[in-house]
Amino acid sequence: MNFQIVRYMLGYVCYFQTAFLALPLMVSLLYGEHRVGWAYFGTMGLCAFLGILLTFRQPTDKRMYSKEGLVTVAFSWILLSMLGAVPFTISGEIPSYVDALFETVSGFTTTGSSILSDVGKMSYAGRFWRSFTHWVGGMGVLVFILAILPLKGGAFMNLMKAESPGPSVNKLVPKLRDTAIFLYSIYMGMTLLQIVLLLFAGMPLFDAITMTMGTAGTGGFAVRSDGLEGYTILQQGIIAVFMVLFGVNFNTYFLMVKGKFKQAFKSEEVRVYLGIIGISVAIITVSILPMFSNIFEALHHAFFQVGSIITTTGFATKDFNLWPPIARTVLMILVFIGACAGSTGGGIKVSRIIIMVKGIGKEVKTLTHPRSINKVRMDGRTVEHEVVRSVNVYLAIYILIFVGSLLIVTLDGKDLVTNFTSVAVTLNNIGPGLEVVGPMGNFSSFSNLSKLVLCFDMLAGRLELLPMLMLFVPSVWKRKKG
């Protein structure tokens, strides 16, 4: 393990955290929240000090292999969350550090699960910081660093692979830094477009910015006590459409920008993703129709909630905890499916589901016709055995973490639906579950142990499991010889 490069990268993470915290500090000054502002200013000082401490000595060996990449990403997100929770505790808005950590991990991992019962009582700076963590975590802080810093060498591809969601990550353009810049350019462009549309739809500026950051990162933190219920149908509709758009693989947008529209729309993953949304909306609309005055209203809320859950955003316009069993069942299935690989969404990912289903089909054909040669194909190309194997390994690790977390959370004595959905929505970075943790509930009643376990689940889910798992492998911590 090359600890020098890991330490050095963590120092830059601290510097960027300092810059990130400057934004809620400015918001606190703008709204005259001076006491809260001091909390962010003090945390900025702490982050800057740690940054200087970690980068004071240049690493003699700047090589970064897969192991270093995975560990750097895991520690970066843990460090970001631990430092990001400090201003909540110092300001007194979330007195318990464990609760503040839960809220911040939920923000950076774009989960949207909360321990707050009335978010409307928070300061503007606090609400802005919660939403901004979604925006930073959506594309990934290390991808952001790669886009800004002139880092050289193909080894840094390991950082992007470890942080980006999906079974495989490739450079869109020859240079890694150009790929990172291109991704963030699309991300920022779509973010600005949504803000403008929400402003034209009559949403206040603060709400438009914070809700867009939550949508772009597919996070789910609301800034009003009533969630999204108080917004107009048009405003909710704009958010719903952009949730679905941010759940699409960003490679599709890259191809569209390059004018390769035919190739962009040939993506099997995107077509299946949109097909799942369409079928789910139809089923839920029919099931909830008696609860609304007309079919348009039922269709609107069904589309919004399906888009929110499959993209793992977690916003809610209605308490779907009260919807018929079939509607809730469909939503819980979408919790596990998730969005496309290479998007800002979480979950298992549509591409993995496709590969898994086709892999089952391949095995059935092989059993039926032992001499036949069958391969898993996607988008007209053969899926490499290494990718199929990684999907199987991912699902095995996923089940182990899910079961282990569920057993620990069960110790709190809550009902099965609450326990099951609390693990499901945190591991898949969704936000709200059912019963106690439904869209109108929160996670405040869980013990500190359960909250820390759920924090681990949120981090593991956002980082595709392996980076967090690597922290528990003894051989990883052997110092590199020479």
XYZ file of C-alpha atoms in Angstrom:
482
model
C 0.000 0.000 0.000
C 1.368 3.392 -1.033
C 0.251 5.386 2.021
C 1.975 8.546 0.773
C -0.313 9.057 -2.218
C -3.389 8.194 -0.120
C -2.374 10.800 2.483
C -1.662 13.382 -0.211
C -5.037 12.916 -1.914
C -6.849 13.146 1.428
C -5.134 16.502 1.945
C -6.632 17.806 -1.293
C -10.014 16.483 -0.206
C -9.681 18.677 2.910
C -8.839 21.707 0.751
C -11.896 21.147 -1.401
C -14.055 20.662 1.683
C -12.813 24.083 2.835
C -13.989 25.579 -0.456
C -17.322 23.755 -0.290
C -18.021 25.110 3.209
C -17.481 28.678 1.969
C -20.851 28.516 0.177
C -23.064 27.874 3.250
C -20.941 30.486 5.058
C -21.918 33.045 2.395
C -25.558 31.964 2.686
C -25.425 32.520 6.458
C -24.036 36.023 5.908
C -26.672 36.754 3.275
C -29.511 35.823 5.645
C -27.903 37.347 8.754
C -27.333 33.994 10.491
C -24.065 35.025 12.140
C -24.011 32.397 14.899
C -24.424 29.620 12.366
C -21.901 31.296 10.082
C -19.195 31.048 12.744
C -19.727 27.274 12.850
C -18.982 27.007 9.116
C -16.058 29.417 9.368
C -14.508 27.413 12.218
C -14.930 24.152 10.301
C -13.275 25.727 7.278
C -10.258 26.507 9.471
C -10.144 22.906 10.683
C -10.317 21.548 7.124
C -7.599 23.926 5.896
C -5.328 22.937 8.802
C -5.781 19.235 8.059
C -5.139 19.892 4.366
C -1.817 21.609 5.123
C -0.873 18.818 7.529
C -1.556 16.082 4.963
C 0.032 17.774 1.939
C 3.043 19.346 3.686
C 5.306 16.638 2.299
C 5.113 15.668 -1.372
C 4.884 11.879 -1.910
C 8.084 10.411 -3.327
C 6.041 7.727 -5.078
C 2.957 9.031 -6.904
C 1.901 5.686 -8.365
C -1.679 4.730 -7.603
C -2.898 1.239 -8.317
C -6.382 -0.197 -7.890
C -5.845 -0.879 -4.176
C -4.775 2.696 -3.449
C -7.650 4.035 -5.533
C -10.264 2.061 -3.616
C -8.862 2.981 -0.196
C -8.445 6.665 -1.141
C -12.058 6.884 -2.292
C -13.396 5.161 0.845
C -11.371 7.367 3.212
C -12.208 10.506 1.211
C -15.932 10.000 1.609
C -15.599 9.122 5.297
C -13.444 12.208 5.895
C -15.825 14.455 3.933
C -18.760 13.209 5.991
C -16.999 13.514 9.352
C -15.865 17.074 8.649
C -19.155 18.029 7.015
C -21.057 17.048 10.153
C -19.051 19.388 12.402
C -20.912 22.665 11.633
C -24.277 21.025 12.367
C -23.078 20.076 15.851
C -21.181 23.315 16.609
C -24.147 25.452 15.584
C -26.483 23.345 17.723
C -28.833 22.614 14.826
C -28.115 18.891 15.249
C -26.612 18.588 18.766
C -25.787 14.873 18.554
C -22.656 14.265 16.444
C -23.875 10.783 15.444
C -27.122 12.325 14.173
C -25.156 15.049 12.375
C -22.896 12.404 10.841
C -25.931 10.393 9.697
C -27.414 13.502 8.080
C -24.137 14.399 6.354
C -23.392 10.871 5.131
C -26.948 10.792 3.804
C -26.229 14.072 2.011
C -22.897 13.199 0.387
C -24.058 9.710 -0.618
C -27.208 11.309 -2.126
C -29.407 9.063 0.015
C -31.762 11.632 1.508
C -32.623 9.705 4.680
C -32.956 12.119 7.582
C -33.139 12.270 11.367
C -34.877 15.685 11.261
C -38.586 15.913 12.036
C -39.012 19.539 10.931
C -36.422 20.700 8.386
C -38.187 24.067 8.094
C -36.766 25.059 11.481
C -33.193 24.807 10.254
C -31.222 27.859 9.193
C -30.921 28.759 5.505
C -27.224 27.888 5.699
C -27.982 24.457 7.177
C -30.579 23.664 4.550
C -28.279 24.879 1.793
C -25.390 22.745 3.084
C -27.608 19.637 3.194
C -28.635 20.152 -0.434
C -25.153 21.115 -1.593
C -23.724 17.853 -0.234
C -26.137 16.095 -2.600
C -24.815 18.037 -5.578
C -21.172 17.358 -4.671
C -21.810 13.682 -3.998
C -23.890 13.155 -7.132
C -21.016 13.200 -9.609
C -18.345 12.500 -7.001
C -15.884 14.730 -5.212
C -12.823 12.941 -6.595
C -14.141 13.275 -10.155
C -14.426 16.986 -9.335
C -10.828 17.047 -8.094
C -9.675 15.252 -11.251
C -11.463 17.906 -13.339
C -9.791 20.797 -11.485
C -6.287 19.601 -10.654
C -3.696 18.917 -13.370
C -3.078 15.360 -12.182
C -1.184 13.186 -14.629
C -0.874 9.498 -15.208
C -3.290 6.711 -16.083
C -3.176 5.513 -12.472
C -5.738 8.161 -11.529
C -8.261 6.227 -13.615
C -8.459 3.996 -10.525
C -9.979 6.900 -8.579
C -12.720 7.408 -11.143
C -13.428 3.684 -11.383
C -13.711 3.390 -7.609
C -16.040 6.388 -7.252
C -18.244 6.240 -10.365
C -21.423 4.132 -10.163
C -21.804 1.135 -12.446
C -20.227 -2.195 -13.394
C -17.663 -0.600 -15.737
C -16.169 2.853 -16.255
C -14.241 4.033 -19.309
C -12.711 7.278 -20.447
C -15.031 9.123 -22.838
C -12.119 11.002 -24.375
C -8.394 10.084 -24.455
C -7.356 12.195 -21.464
C -8.796 11.371 -18.041
C -8.951 15.025 -16.974
C -10.893 15.895 -20.136
C -13.350 13.096 -19.317
C -13.885 14.515 -15.815
C -14.313 18.048 -17.194
C -16.774 16.820 -19.800
C -18.854 14.961 -17.205
C -19.016 17.975 -14.908
C -19.823 20.294 -17.816
C -22.905 18.194 -18.622
C -23.756 17.995 -14.918
C -23.495 21.761 -14.419
C -25.347 22.509 -17.647
C -28.312 20.343 -16.670
C -28.253 21.839 -13.165
C -28.420 25.410 -14.468
C -31.187 24.498 -16.928
C -33.356 23.071 -14.160
C -32.805 26.120 -11.935
C -33.879 28.433 -14.780
C -36.994 26.368 -15.544
C -38.024 26.292 -11.875
C -37.583 30.062 -11.625
C -39.776 30.535 -14.698
C -42.319 28.228 -13.027
C -42.480 30.640 -10.072
C -40.339 28.829 -7.500
C -38.385 31.096 -5.079
C -34.653 31.347 -5.849
C -33.464 29.583 -2.677
C -35.879 26.695 -3.247
C -35.010 26.491 -6.947
C -31.278 26.192 -6.230
C -31.541 23.740 -3.321
C -34.196 21.526 -4.922
C -32.179 21.391 -8.135
C -29.052 20.344 -6.262
C -31.065 17.557 -4.639
C -32.471 16.522 -8.021
C -29.131 16.632 -9.850
C -27.432 14.508 -7.212
C -30.556 12.305 -6.985
C -30.442 13.032 -3.264
C -33.850 13.877 -1.839
C -33.364 16.414 0.967
C -36.301 18.821 0.940
C -36.044 22.375 2.313
C -39.655 22.682 3.452
C -41.369 20.845 6.300
C -44.090 19.563 3.948
C -41.560 18.136 1.490
C -42.643 18.846 -2.087
C -46.362 18.823 -1.414
C -46.517 22.633 -1.261
C -45.094 23.166 -4.747
C -47.254 23.532 -7.853
C -47.985 20.698 -10.295
C -45.714 22.399 -12.868
C -42.817 22.738 -10.422
C -43.209 19.117 -9.317
C -43.388 18.056 -12.976
C -40.111 19.803 -13.855
C -38.388 18.110 -10.915
C -39.844 14.724 -11.927
C -38.570 15.008 -15.519
C -35.092 16.029 -14.408
C -34.942 13.201 -11.862
C -35.457 10.761 -14.730
C -32.901 12.600 -16.894
C -30.222 12.523 -14.173
C -30.838 8.768 -13.861
C -29.674 8.211 -17.457
C -26.109 7.089 -18.182
C -24.078 10.235 -18.888
C -22.425 8.439 -21.819
C -25.760 8.928 -23.599
C -25.475 12.702 -23.224
C -21.862 12.555 -24.394
C -22.984 10.818 -27.603
C -25.816 13.328 -28.073
C -23.428 16.285 -27.705
C -21.195 14.641 -30.306
C -24.186 14.365 -32.651
C -24.334 10.555 -32.463
C -28.071 10.419 -31.728
C -28.657 7.005 -33.296
C -25.915 5.461 -31.179
C -27.160 7.271 -28.070
C -30.696 5.911 -28.348
C -29.484 2.383 -29.145
C -28.432 1.896 -25.513
C -30.213 -1.204 -24.245
C -29.828 -0.052 -20.662
C -31.547 3.292 -21.291
C -34.391 1.625 -23.208
C -34.979 -0.902 -20.404
C -34.732 1.898 -17.811
C -37.424 3.940 -19.580
C -39.515 0.790 -20.132
C -39.457 -0.050 -16.408
C -40.539 3.508 -15.611
C -43.415 3.324 -18.114
C -44.740 -0.028 -16.857
C -44.393 0.998 -13.193
C -46.210 4.293 -13.760
C -49.084 2.474 -15.499
C -49.506 -0.080 -12.685
C -49.356 2.501 -9.911
C -51.662 4.960 -11.703
C -54.376 2.306 -11.979
C -53.961 1.253 -8.340
C -54.102 4.777 -6.842
C -56.746 6.196 -9.207
C -59.575 5.900 -6.602
C -57.519 8.075 -4.220
C -57.447 11.077 -6.589
C -60.063 13.247 -8.254
C -58.974 12.508 -11.843
C -56.595 10.348 -13.864
C -54.214 13.243 -14.601
C -53.569 13.833 -10.906
C -53.026 10.109 -10.283
C -50.696 9.880 -13.305
C -48.730 12.906 -12.133
C -48.070 11.555 -8.641
C -47.375 8.042 -9.958
C -44.795 9.363 -12.440
C -43.201 11.596 -9.830
C -42.874 8.813 -7.269
C -41.634 6.224 -9.768
C -39.046 8.694 -11.081
C -38.038 9.569 -7.526
C -37.588 5.965 -6.372
C -35.949 4.362 -9.431
C -33.421 7.208 -9.650
C -32.932 6.878 -5.864
C -33.744 10.580 -5.364
C -36.323 10.040 -2.642
C -38.474 13.165 -3.020
C -42.166 12.702 -2.250
C -45.271 14.686 -3.182
C -47.620 12.360 -1.291
C -47.315 9.880 1.561
C -47.004 6.712 -0.548
C -46.972 4.794 2.741
C -50.789 5.092 2.499
C -51.018 3.815 -1.096
C -52.423 0.327 -1.925
C -50.116 -2.706 -1.412
C -49.495 -3.179 -5.150
C -48.242 0.407 -5.507
C -45.938 0.117 -2.496
C -44.667 -3.254 -3.732
C -43.767 -1.833 -7.148
C -41.949 1.075 -5.486
C -39.969 -1.319 -3.259
C -38.939 -3.349 -6.319
C -37.712 -0.126 -7.944
C -35.658 0.553 -4.778
C -33.450 -2.410 -5.661
C -33.315 -1.860 -9.438
C -32.036 1.714 -9.296
C -30.955 3.965 -12.159
C -28.487 3.506 -15.036
C -24.782 2.912 -14.555
C -22.775 6.094 -15.087
C -25.616 8.292 -13.791
C -25.923 10.056 -10.444
C -28.465 7.482 -9.250
C -27.947 4.562 -6.877
C -29.369 1.059 -6.513
C -28.088 -2.156 -8.076
C -28.266 -0.461 -11.529
C -30.299 -1.418 -14.597
C -27.216 -2.661 -16.462
C -26.467 -5.195 -13.716
C -30.077 -6.380 -13.747
C -29.897 -6.887 -17.531
C -26.582 -8.781 -17.311
C -27.906 -10.912 -14.447
C -31.120 -11.837 -16.310
C -29.225 -12.597 -19.520
C -26.698 -14.622 -17.512
C -29.539 -16.757 -16.135
C -30.854 -17.209 -19.670
C -27.390 -18.270 -20.842
C -27.124 -20.906 -18.113
C -30.594 -22.280 -18.922
C -29.665 -22.584 -22.628
C -26.392 -24.296 -21.722
C -28.223 -26.831 -19.556
C -30.741 -27.471 -22.340
C -28.118 -27.654 -25.103
C -24.782 -28.560 -23.437
C -22.781 -28.343 -26.679
C -24.045 -24.936 -27.681
C -21.874 -21.839 -27.256
C -23.836 -19.094 -25.522
C -22.622 -15.644 -24.613
C -24.144 -12.697 -22.762
C -24.571 -9.840 -25.214
C -25.532 -6.212 -24.597
C -25.879 -3.399 -27.149
C -24.831 -5.847 -29.864
C -21.507 -6.628 -28.175
C -20.392 -9.603 -26.111
C -20.152 -8.811 -22.415
C -16.726 -9.864 -21.168
C -16.597 -12.702 -18.663
C -14.819 -10.379 -16.209
C -17.832 -8.026 -16.201
C -20.293 -10.905 -15.688
C -18.131 -12.206 -12.844
C -17.974 -8.757 -11.215
C -21.784 -8.504 -11.341
C -22.095 -11.882 -9.576
C -19.538 -10.860 -6.951
C -21.320 -7.536 -6.441
C -24.658 -9.252 -5.833
C -23.090 -11.743 -3.399
C -21.460 -8.940 -1.368
C -24.678 -6.915 -1.576
C -26.708 -9.759 -0.015
C -24.146 -10.321 2.755
C -24.083 -6.625 3.720
C -27.877 -6.416 3.534
C -28.437 -9.438 5.780
C -25.732 -8.397 8.278
C -27.101 -4.856 8.530
C -30.667 -6.100 8.907
C -29.682 -8.357 11.815
C -28.009 -5.474 13.677
C -30.805 -2.968 13.007
C -33.357 -5.532 14.212
C -31.855 -5.248 17.711
C -33.715 -1.920 18.064
C -36.987 -3.854 18.255
C -38.818 -2.160 15.411
C -41.246 -3.942 13.064
C -40.012 -6.022 10.116
C -41.181 -3.607 7.400
C -39.411 -0.666 9.063
C -36.193 -2.641 9.559
C -36.181 -4.167 6.077
C -36.942 -0.941 4.222
C -34.544 1.126 6.357
C -31.649 -1.097 5.245
C -32.954 -1.271 1.681
C -33.272 2.483 1.229
C -29.899 3.299 2.817
C -27.933 0.594 0.988
C -29.574 1.670 -2.281
C -29.286 5.410 -1.448
C -33.023 6.073 -1.756
C -34.102 8.007 1.346
C -37.611 7.203 2.556
C -38.830 3.674 3.253
C -42.096 2.429 4.751
C -43.799 2.552 8.166
C -41.605 4.449 10.709
C -39.144 5.546 7.996
C -41.840 6.432 5.458
C -41.877 9.724 3.501
C -43.467 11.520 6.448
C -41.262 9.796 9.055
C -37.525 9.818 9.809
C -34.638 7.769 11.251
C -34.275 9.639 14.565
C -35.685 6.786 16.693
C -32.906 4.349 15.755
C -30.078 3.705 18.214
C -26.627 5.175 17.605
C -25.339 1.700 16.663
C -28.055 1.293 14.030
C -27.411 4.786 12.685
C -23.695 4.008 12.280
C -24.519 0.728 10.530
C -26.884 2.584 8.193
C -24.124 5.182 7.597
C -21.861 2.344 6.487
C -24.643 1.057 4.213
C -25.083 4.480 2.622
C -21.352 4.789 1.936
C -21.100 1.208 0.684
C -24.082 1.676 -1.624
C -22.779 4.926 -3.108
C -19.269 3.551 -3.634
C -20.384 0.238 -5.167
C -19.480 -1.798 -2.046
C -15.840 -2.716 -2.773
C -14.086 0.487 -1.575
C -15.695 0.173 1.865
C -15.089 -3.571 1.955
C -11.380 -3.070 1.217
C -10.970 -1.276 4.551
C -11.550 -4.609 6.324
C -9.015 -6.648 4.300
C -5.795 -7.069 6.388
C -3.491 -7.465 3.363
C -4.467 -3.989 2.144
C -2.687 -2.404 5.087
C 0.709 -3.949 4.391
C 3.170 -1.162 3.741
C 4.692 -1.111 0.264
C 8.283 -2.370 0.364
C 11.007 -0.183 -1.043
